[in-house]
PDB file of N, CA and C in Angstrom:
ATOM      1  N   MET A   1       8.129  -6.427  -3.238  1.00  0.00           N
ATOM      2  CA  MET A   1       7.595  -5.628  -2.129  1.00  0.00           C
ATOM      3  C   MET A   1       6.993  -6.183  -1.329  1.00  0.00           C
ATOM      4  N   ALA A   2       6.423  -7.102  -1.654  1.00  0.00           N
ATOM      5  CA  ALA A   2       5.328  -7.462  -0.620  1.00  0.00           C
ATOM      6  C   ALA A   2       6.349  -8.375   0.921  1.00  0.00           C
ATOM      7  N   LEU A   3       7.413  -9.048   0.138  1.00  0.00           N
ATOM      8  CA  LEU A   3       8.220  -9.548   0.907  1.00  0.00           C
ATOM      9  C   LEU A   3       9.117  -8.685   2.234  1.00  0.00           C
ATOM     10  N   ALA A   4       9.281  -7.584   1.269  1.00  0.00           N
ATOM     11  CA  ALA A   4       9.844  -5.806   2.281  1.00  0.00           C
ATOM     12  C   ALA A   4       8.750  -5.260   3.088  1.00  0.00           C
ATOM     13  N   LYS A   5       7.785  -5.791   3.341  1.00  0.00           N
ATOM     14  CA  LYS A   5       6.519  -5.466   4.031  1.00  0.00           C
ATOM     15  C   LYS A   5       6.638  -6.431   4.856  1.00  0.00           C
ATOM     16  N   LEU A   6       6.496  -7.572   4.396  1.00  0.00           N
ATOM     17  CA  LEU A   6       6.780  -8.449   5.454  1.00  0.00           C
ATOM     18  C   LEU A   6       7.717  -8.624   6.563  1.00  0.00           C
ATOM     19  N   VAL A   7       8.888  -8.204   6.101  1.00  0.00           N
ATOM     20  CA  VAL A   7      10.567  -8.085   6.817  1.00  0.00           C
ATOM     21  C   VAL A   7       9.757  -6.588   8.038  1.00  0.00           C
ATOM     22  N   ALA A   8       9.257  -5.620   6.958  1.00  0.00           N
ATOM     23  CA  ALA A   8       8.814  -3.759   8.016  1.00  0.00           C
ATOM     24  C   ALA A   8       8.284  -4.605   8.917  1.00  0.00           C
ATOM     25  N   TRP A   9       7.347  -5.409   8.454  1.00  0.00           N
ATOM     26  CA  TRP A   9       5.676  -5.402   9.566  1.00  0.00           C
ATOM     27  C   TRP A   9       5.497  -4.369  10.792  1.00  0.00           C
ATOM     28  N   ARG A  10       5.479  -3.645   9.970  1.00  0.00           N
ATOM     29  CA  ARG A  10       4.816  -2.472  11.123  1.00  0.00           C
ATOM     30  C   ARG A  10       3.130  -2.140  10.483  1.00  0.00           C
ATOM     31  N   GLU A  11       2.491  -1.284  11.225  1.00  0.00           N
ATOM     32  CA  GLU A  11       1.285  -1.949  11.166  1.00  0.00           C
ATOM     33  C   GLU A  11       0.719  -1.624   9.989  1.00  0.00           C
ATOM     34  N   LYS A  12       1.456   0.013   9.265  1.00  0.00           N
ATOM     35  CA  LYS A  12       0.850   0.281   7.979  1.00  0.00           C
ATOM     36  C   LYS A  12       1.392  -0.711   6.995  1.00  0.00           C
ATOM     37  N   ASP A  13       2.535  -1.472   7.489  1.00  0.00           N
ATOM     38  CA  ASP A  13       3.271  -2.596   6.394  1.00  0.00           C
ATOM     39  C   ASP A  13       1.774  -3.957   5.845  1.00  0.00           C
ATOM     40  N   ARG A  14       1.546  -4.438   7.377  1.00  0.00           N
ATOM     41  CA  ARG A  14       0.903  -5.485   7.383  1.00  0.00           C
ATOM     42  C   ARG A  14      -0.832  -4.823   6.533  1.00  0.00           C
ATOM     43  N   ASP A  15      -1.350  -3.573   6.880  1.00  0.00           N
ATOM     44  CA  ASP A  15      -2.620  -3.300   6.617  1.00  0.00           C
ATOM     45  C   ASP A  15      -2.388  -3.164   4.959  1.00  0.00           C
ATOM     46  N   TRP A  16      -1.373  -2.885   4.453  1.00  0.00           N
ATOM     47  CA  TRP A  16      -1.157  -3.184   3.050  1.00  0.00           C
ATOM     48  C   TRP A  16      -1.184  -4.177   2.567  1.00  0.00           C
ATOM     49  N   LEU A  17      -0.416  -5.334   3.627  1.00  0.00           N
ATOM     50  CA  LEU A  17      -0.173  -6.702   3.262  1.00  0.00           C
ATOM     51  C   LEU A  17      -1.883  -7.481   3.227  1.00  0.00           C
ATOM     52  N   GLN A  18      -2.277  -6.924   3.831  1.00  0.00           N
ATOM     53  CA  GLN A  18      -3.684  -7.844   3.998  1.00  0.00           C
ATOM     54  C   GLN A  18      -4.555  -7.012   2.880  1.00  0.00           C
ATOM     55  N   SER A  19      -5.083  -5.438   2.478  1.00  0.00           N
ATOM     56  CA  SER A  19      -5.753  -5.227   1.288  1.00  0.00           C
ATOM     57  C   SER A  19      -4.661  -5.989  -0.433  1.00  0.00           C
ATOM     58  N   GLY A  20      -3.598  -6.241  -0.592  1.00  0.00           N
ATOM     59  CA  GLY A  20      -3.087  -6.621  -1.352  1.00  0.00           C
ATOM     60  C   GLY A  20      -3.637  -8.212  -1.387  1.00  0.00           C
ATOM     61  N   LEU A  21      -3.207  -8.901  -0.301  1.00  0.00           N
ATOM     62  CA  LEU A  21      -3.454 -10.767  -0.430  1.00  0.00           C
ATOM     63  C   LEU A  21      -5.709 -10.449  -0.443  1.00  0.00           C
ATOM     64  N   LYS A  22      -6.230  -9.615   0.096  1.00  0.00           N
ATOM     65  CA  LYS A  22      -7.749  -9.588  -0.141  1.00  0.00           C
ATOM     66  C   LYS A  22      -8.037  -9.082  -1.007  1.00  0.00           C
ATOM     67  N   ALA A  23      -7.295  -8.214  -2.488  1.00  0.00           N
ATOM     68  CA  ALA A  23      -7.504  -8.075  -3.168  1.00  0.00           C
ATOM     69  C   ALA A  23      -7.287  -9.068  -4.370  1.00  0.00           C
ATOM     70  N   GLY A  24      -6.138 -10.196  -4.165  1.00  0.00           N
ATOM     71  CA  GLY A  24      -5.730 -10.682  -5.080  1.00  0.00           C
ATOM     72  C   GLY A  24      -4.012 -10.351  -5.897  1.00  0.00           C
ATOM     73  N   LEU A  25      -3.621  -9.757  -5.856  1.00  0.00           N
ATOM     74  CA  LEU A  25      -2.643  -9.179  -6.027  1.00  0.00           C
ATOM     75  C   LEU A  25      -1.166  -9.764  -5.872  1.00  0.00           C
ATOM     76  N   PHE A  26      -1.289 -10.456  -4.969  1.00  0.00           N
ATOM     77  CA  PHE A  26       0.017 -11.773  -4.914  1.00  0.00           C
ATOM     78  C   PHE A  26      -0.562 -12.659  -3.563  1.00  0.00           C
ATOM     79  N   SER A  27       0.459 -13.671  -3.818  1.00  0.00           N
ATOM     80  CA  SER A  27      -0.380 -14.964  -2.798  1.00  0.00           C
ATOM     81  C   SER A  27       0.537 -15.575  -1.252  1.00  0.00           C
ATOM     82  N   LEU A  28       0.471 -15.772  -0.230  1.00  0.00           N
ATOM     83  CA  LEU A  28       1.246 -16.438   0.410  1.00  0.00           C
ATOM     84  C   LEU A  28       1.867 -17.082  -0.130  1.00  0.00           C
ATOM     85  N   THR A  29       1.458 -18.300  -0.863  1.00  0.00           N
ATOM     86  CA  THR A  29       2.271 -19.075  -1.237  1.00  0.00           C
ATOM     87  C   THR A  29       3.961 -18.560  -2.258  1.00  0.00           C
ATOM     88  N   GLU A  30       3.123 -17.447  -2.945  1.00  0.00           N
ATOM     89  CA  GLU A  30       4.345 -17.091  -3.455  1.00  0.00           C
ATOM     90  C   GLU A  30       5.273 -16.526  -2.939  1.00  0.00           C
ATOM     91  N   MET A  31       4.934 -15.728  -2.121  1.00  0.00           N
ATOM     92  CA  MET A  31       5.666 -15.487  -0.932  1.00  0.00           C
ATOM     93  C   MET A  31       6.499 -16.077  -0.175  1.00  0.00           C
ATOM     94  N   GLN A  32       6.119 -17.220   0.257  1.00  0.00           N
ATOM     95  CA  GLN A  32       6.561 -18.577   0.783  1.00  0.00           C
ATOM     96  C   GLN A  32       7.697 -19.040   0.176  1.00  0.00           C
ATOM     97  N   SER A  33       7.103 -19.300  -1.364  1.00  0.00           N
ATOM     98  CA  SER A  33       8.085 -19.698  -2.141  1.00  0.00           C
ATOM     99  C   SER A  33       8.980 -18.572  -2.569  1.00  0.00           C
ATOM    100  N   ARG A  34       9.400 -17.142  -2.129  1.00  0.00           N
ATOM    101  CA  ARG A  34      10.335 -16.544  -2.160  1.00  0.00           C
ATOM    102  C   ARG A  34      11.422 -16.323  -0.947  1.00  0.00           C
ATOM    103  N   LEU A  35      11.174 -16.586   0.137  1.00  0.00           N
ATOM    104  CA  LEU A  35      11.545 -16.968   1.950  1.00  0.00           C
ATOM    105  C   LEU A  35      13.355 -16.808   1.554  1.00  0.00           C
ATOM    106  N   ASP A  36      13.244 -18.495   0.466  1.00  0.00           N
ATOM    107  CA  ASP A  36      15.236 -18.645   0.708  1.00  0.00           C
ATOM    108  C   ASP A  36      15.757 -17.497   0.164  1.00  0.00           C
ATOM    109  N   ARG A  37      14.927 -16.486  -0.637  1.00  0.00           N
ATOM    110  CA  ARG A  37      16.084 -15.475  -1.508  1.00  0.00           C
ATOM    111  C   ARG A  37      16.466 -14.097  -0.284  1.00  0.00           C
ATOM    112  N   MET A  38      15.730 -14.007   1.037  1.00  0.00           N
ATOM    113  CA  MET A  38      15.710 -13.328   2.009  1.00  0.00           C
ATOM    114  C   MET A  38      17.519 -13.136   1.635  1.00  0.00           C
ATOM    115  N   PRO A  39      17.754 -11.351   1.978  1.00  0.00           N
ATOM    116  CA  PRO A  39      18.908 -11.342   3.204  1.00  0.00           C
ATOM    117  C   PRO A  39      19.157 -11.727   4.258  1.00  0.00           C
ATOM    118  N   LYS A  40      20.446 -12.215   4.450  1.00  0.00           N
ATOM    119  CA  LYS A  40      20.350 -12.611   5.753  1.00  0.00           C
ATOM    120  C   LYS A  40      20.225 -11.725   7.379  1.00  0.00           C
ATOM    121  N   SER A  41      19.918 -10.203   6.870  1.00  0.00           N
ATOM    122  CA  SER A  41      19.402  -9.491   7.570  1.00  0.00           C
ATOM    123  C   SER A  41      18.046  -9.500   7.944  1.00  0.00           C
ATOM    124  N   ALA A  42      17.437 -10.093   7.498  1.00  0.00           N
ATOM    125  CA  ALA A  42      15.552 -10.289   7.289  1.00  0.00           C
ATOM    126  C   ALA A  42      15.787 -11.071   8.509  1.00  0.00           C
ATOM    127  N   PRO A  43      14.536 -10.680   9.145  1.00  0.00           N
ATOM    128  CA  PRO A  43      14.813 -12.222  10.599  1.00  0.00           C
ATOM    129  C   PRO A  43      13.843 -13.380  10.182  1.00  0.00           C
ATOM    130  N   ASP A  44      14.843 -14.555  10.666  1.00  0.00           N
ATOM    131  CA  ASP A  44      14.689 -15.754  10.210  1.00  0.00           C
ATOM    132  C   ASP A  44      13.834 -16.303   9.324  1.00  0.00           C
ATOM    133  N   GLY A  45      13.572 -17.533   8.465  1.00  0.00           N
ATOM    134  CA  GLY A  45      12.879 -17.803   8.378  1.00  0.00           C
ATOM    135  C   GLY A  45      11.530 -18.398   8.815  1.00  0.00           C
ATOM    136  N   GLY A  46      11.310 -19.137  10.158  1.00  0.00           N
ATOM    137  CA  GLY A  46      10.335 -19.265  10.994  1.00  0.00           C
ATOM    138  C   GLY A  46       9.820 -17.733  11.998  1.00  0.00           C
ATOM    139  N   GLU A  47      10.670 -16.766  12.063  1.00  0.00           N
ATOM    140  CA  GLU A  47       9.872 -15.867  12.044  1.00  0.00           C
ATOM    141  C   GLU A  47       8.599 -15.269  11.019  1.00  0.00           C
ATOM    142  N   LEU A  48       9.282 -14.790   9.621  1.00  0.00           N
ATOM    143  CA  LEU A  48       8.301 -14.865   8.727  1.00  0.00           C
ATOM    144  C   LEU A  48       7.363 -15.854   7.803  1.00  0.00           C
ATOM    145  N   LEU A  49       7.986 -17.158   8.146  1.00  0.00           N
ATOM    146  CA  LEU A  49       6.755 -17.862   8.000  1.00  0.00           C
ATOM    147  C   LEU A  49       5.644 -17.823   9.001  1.00  0.00           C
ATOM    148  N   ARG A  50       6.016 -17.097  10.215  1.00  0.00           N
ATOM    149  CA  ARG A  50       4.514 -16.890  11.416  1.00  0.00           C
ATOM    150  C   ARG A  50       4.142 -15.256  10.867  1.00  0.00           C
ATOM    151  N   ARG A  51       4.944 -14.584  10.709  1.00  0.00           N
ATOM    152  CA  ARG A  51       3.952 -13.579  10.174  1.00  0.00           C
ATOM    153  C   ARG A  51       3.368 -13.850   8.903  1.00  0.00           C
ATOM    154  N   LEU A  52       3.350 -14.333   7.765  1.00  0.00           N
ATOM    155  CA  LEU A  52       2.272 -14.953   6.822  1.00  0.00           C
ATOM    156  C   LEU A  52       1.336 -15.740   7.637  1.00  0.00           C
ATOM    157  N   SER A  53       1.925 -16.738   8.700  1.00  0.00           N
ATOM    158  CA  SER A  53       0.708 -17.585   9.715  1.00  0.00           C
ATOM    159  C   SER A  53      -0.473 -16.638   9.704  1.00  0.00           C
ATOM    160  N   VAL A  54      -0.145 -15.593  10.439  1.00  0.00           N
ATOM    161  CA  VAL A  54      -0.703 -14.443  10.615  1.00  0.00           C
ATOM    162  C   VAL A  54      -1.756 -13.896   9.731  1.00  0.00           C
ATOM    163  N   LEU A  55      -1.125 -13.164   8.493  1.00  0.00           N
ATOM    164  CA  LEU A  55      -2.111 -12.731   7.543  1.00  0.00           C
ATOM    165  C   LEU A  55      -2.930 -13.831   7.299  1.00  0.00           C
ATOM    166  N   ALA A  56      -2.430 -14.605   6.584  1.00  0.00           N
ATOM    167  CA  ALA A  56      -3.393 -16.162   6.780  1.00  0.00           C
ATOM    168  C   ALA A  56      -4.286 -15.673   6.836  1.00  0.00           C
ATOM    169  N   ALA A  57      -4.340 -15.968   8.589  1.00  0.00           N
ATOM    170  CA  ALA A  57      -5.408 -15.792   9.777  1.00  0.00           C
ATOM    171  C   ALA A  57      -6.639 -14.846   9.918  1.00  0.00           C
ATOM    172  N   THR A  58      -5.943 -13.581   9.438  1.00  0.00           N
ATOM    173  CA  THR A  58      -6.148 -12.779   9.392  1.00  0.00           C
ATOM    174  C   THR A  58      -7.419 -11.709   8.219  1.00  0.00           C
ATOM    175  N   CYS A  59      -6.571 -12.588   7.038  1.00  0.00           N
ATOM    176  CA  CYS A  59      -7.780 -12.154   6.096  1.00  0.00           C
ATOM    177  C   CYS A  59      -8.547 -13.770   6.116  1.00  0.00           C
ATOM    178  N   ARG A  60      -8.203 -14.713   6.536  1.00  0.00           N
ATOM    179  CA  ARG A  60      -9.236 -15.962   5.994  1.00  0.00           C
ATOM    180  C   ARG A  60      -8.564 -16.710   5.215  1.00  0.00           C
ATOM    181  N   LEU A  61      -7.240 -17.107   4.756  1.00  0.00           N
ATOM    182  CA  LEU A  61      -7.119 -17.883   3.485  1.00  0.00           C
ATOM    183  C   LEU A  61      -6.441 -19.209   4.430  1.00  0.00           C
ATOM    184  N   GLU A  62      -6.633 -19.904   3.121  1.00  0.00           N
ATOM    185  CA  GLU A  62      -5.819 -21.276   3.922  1.00  0.00           C
ATOM    186  C   GLU A  62      -3.820 -20.998   3.421  1.00  0.00           C
ATOM    187  N   PHE A  63      -3.185 -21.433   4.215  1.00  0.00           N
ATOM    188  CA  PHE A  63      -1.865 -21.725   4.378  1.00  0.00           C
ATOM    189  C   PHE A  63      -1.405 -22.526   5.076  1.00  0.00           C
ATOM    190  N   ASP A  64      -0.594 -23.343   4.080  1.00  0.00           N
ATOM    191  CA  ASP A  64      -0.089 -24.398   4.140  1.00  0.00           C
ATOM    192  C   ASP A  64       1.629 -24.219   4.554  1.00  0.00           C
ATOM    193  N   ARG A  65       1.880 -23.815   5.762  1.00  0.00           N
ATOM    194  CA  ARG A  65       3.458 -23.772   5.951  1.00  0.00           C
ATOM    195  C   ARG A  65       4.335 -24.445   5.628  1.00  0.00           C
ATOM    196  N   GLY A  66       3.899 -25.809   6.082  1.00  0.00           N
ATOM    197  CA  GLY A  66       5.585 -26.280   5.869  1.00  0.00           C
ATOM    198  C   GLY A  66       5.265 -27.266   4.327  1.00  0.00           C
ATOM    199  N   HIS A  67       4.757 -26.509   3.374  1.00  0.00           N
ATOM    200  CA  HIS A  67       4.921 -26.561   1.886  1.00  0.00           C
ATOM    201  C   HIS A  67       6.142 -26.413   1.762  1.00  0.00           C
ATOM    202  N   ALA A  68       6.399 -24.816   1.583  1.00  0.00           N
ATOM    203  CA  ALA A  68       7.374 -24.301   0.948  1.00  0.00           C
ATOM    204  C   ALA A  68       9.181 -24.764   1.615  1.00  0.00           C
ATOM    205  N   CYS A  69       8.632 -24.966   3.125  1.00  0.00           N
ATOM    206  CA  CYS A  69       9.679 -25.428   4.020  1.00  0.00           C
ATOM    207  C   CYS A  69      10.765 -26.848   4.152  1.00  0.00           C
ATOM    208  N   SER A  70      10.221 -27.709   2.933  1.00  0.00           N
ATOM    209  CA  SER A  70      10.669 -28.772   2.917  1.00  0.00           C
ATOM    210  C   SER A  70      11.690 -28.435   1.599  1.00  0.00           C
ATOM    211  N   PRO A  71      12.949 -29.180   1.688  1.00  0.00           N
ATOM    212  CA  PRO A  71      14.305 -28.320   0.829  1.00  0.00           C
ATOM    213  C   PRO A  71      13.732 -28.260  -0.220  1.00  0.00           C
ATOM    214  N   ALA A  72      12.634 -29.821  -1.613  1.00  0.00           N
ATOM    215  CA  ALA A  72      12.700 -30.015  -2.198  1.00  0.00           C
ATOM    216  C   ALA A  72      12.007 -28.299  -3.215  1.00  0.00           C
ATOM    217  N   SER A  73      10.718 -28.101  -2.060  1.00  0.00           N
ATOM    218  CA  SER A  73      10.472 -26.598  -2.638  1.00  0.00           C
ATOM    219  C   SER A  73      11.036 -25.439  -2.111  1.00  0.00           C
ATOM    220  N   ARG A  74      12.292 -25.818  -1.381  1.00  0.00           N
ATOM    221  CA  ARG A  74      12.815 -24.033  -1.094  1.00  0.00           C
ATOM    222  C   ARG A  74      13.373 -24.172  -2.424  1.00  0.00           C
ATOM    223  N   SER A  75      14.067 -25.508  -2.751  1.00  0.00           N
ATOM    224  CA  SER A  75      14.904 -25.245  -4.039  1.00  0.00           C
ATOM    225  C   SER A  75      14.176 -24.453  -5.787  1.00  0.00           C
ATOM    226  N   MET A  76      12.649 -25.264  -5.593  1.00  0.00           N
ATOM    227  CA  MET A  76      12.366 -25.050  -6.834  1.00  0.00           C
ATOM    228  C   MET A  76      12.759 -23.166  -7.203  1.00  0.00           C
ATOM    229  N   THR A  77      12.044 -23.062  -8.768  1.00  0.00           N
ATOM    230  CA  THR A  77      12.283 -21.622  -9.455  1.00  0.00           C
ATOM    231  C   THR A  77      10.985 -20.637  -9.160  1.00  0.00           C
ATOM    232  N   HIS A  78      10.764 -19.893  -9.183  1.00  0.00           N
ATOM    233  CA  HIS A  78      10.015 -19.091  -9.365  1.00  0.00           C
ATOM    234  C   HIS A  78       9.238 -19.867 -10.811  1.00  0.00           C
ATOM    235  N   HIS A  79      10.006 -20.515 -11.930  1.00  0.00           N
ATOM    236  CA  HIS A  79       9.333 -20.746 -13.550  1.00  0.00           C
ATOM    237  C   HIS A  79       9.345 -22.188 -12.663  1.00  0.00           C
ATOM    238  N   ASP A  80       9.291 -23.160 -12.070  1.00  0.00           N
ATOM    239  CA  ASP A  80       9.359 -24.475 -11.658  1.00  0.00           C
ATOM    240  C   ASP A  80       7.376 -24.205 -10.646  1.00  0.00           C
ATOM    241  N   THR A  81       7.614 -23.242 -10.384  1.00  0.00           N
ATOM    242  CA  THR A  81       6.775 -22.992 -10.029  1.00  0.00           C
ATOM    243  C   THR A  81       5.301 -23.140 -10.483  1.00  0.00           C
ATOM    244  N   GLU A  82       5.452 -21.926 -11.360  1.00  0.00           N
ATOM    245  CA  GLU A  82       4.524 -21.483 -12.594  1.00  0.00           C
ATOM    246  C   GLU A  82       4.304 -22.706 -13.567  1.00  0.00           C
ATOM    247  N   THR A  83       5.471 -23.705 -14.038  1.00  0.00           N
ATOM    248  CA  THR A  83       5.388 -25.158 -14.578  1.00  0.00           C
ATOM    249  C   THR A  83       4.293 -25.870 -14.106  1.00  0.00           C
ATOM    250  N   ARG A  84       4.303 -25.984 -12.557  1.00  0.00           N
ATOM    251  CA  ARG A  84       3.699 -27.188 -11.901  1.00  0.00           C
ATOM    252  C   ARG A  84       1.974 -26.026 -12.046  1.00  0.00           C
ATOM    253  N   ASN A  85       1.635 -25.188 -11.894  1.00  0.00           N
ATOM    254  CA  ASN A  85       0.560 -24.309 -11.979  1.00  0.00           C
ATOM    255  C   ASN A  85       0.029 -24.910 -13.310  1.00  0.00           C
TER     256      ASN A  85
END
C-alpha cells in the first residue's frame, strides 16, 4: 500500500505516508528495498528515491539513498533483509 501511495504522490498520499512513517508503521528502508519490484508503469527508480528522500526530510528521518541502489542490495529478498536484522 505504501509503495502505491509513493507512486501516486498526491498530497493526500504524501500525508498518509508521513503519518505512517511517523507512527513507525513502515520504514523508508523497507520501501526502498522493494523498489525493484515496481511495474514498468511506475515512475523510474530515481524519481521514487527522490520521493523517499522528500519523505525522510519532511519526517526528519535518516535515509541512505545509496543503500538499496547497489546491485547486491537490490537483489536481496525480503527474507535476506529480515535475516540480517
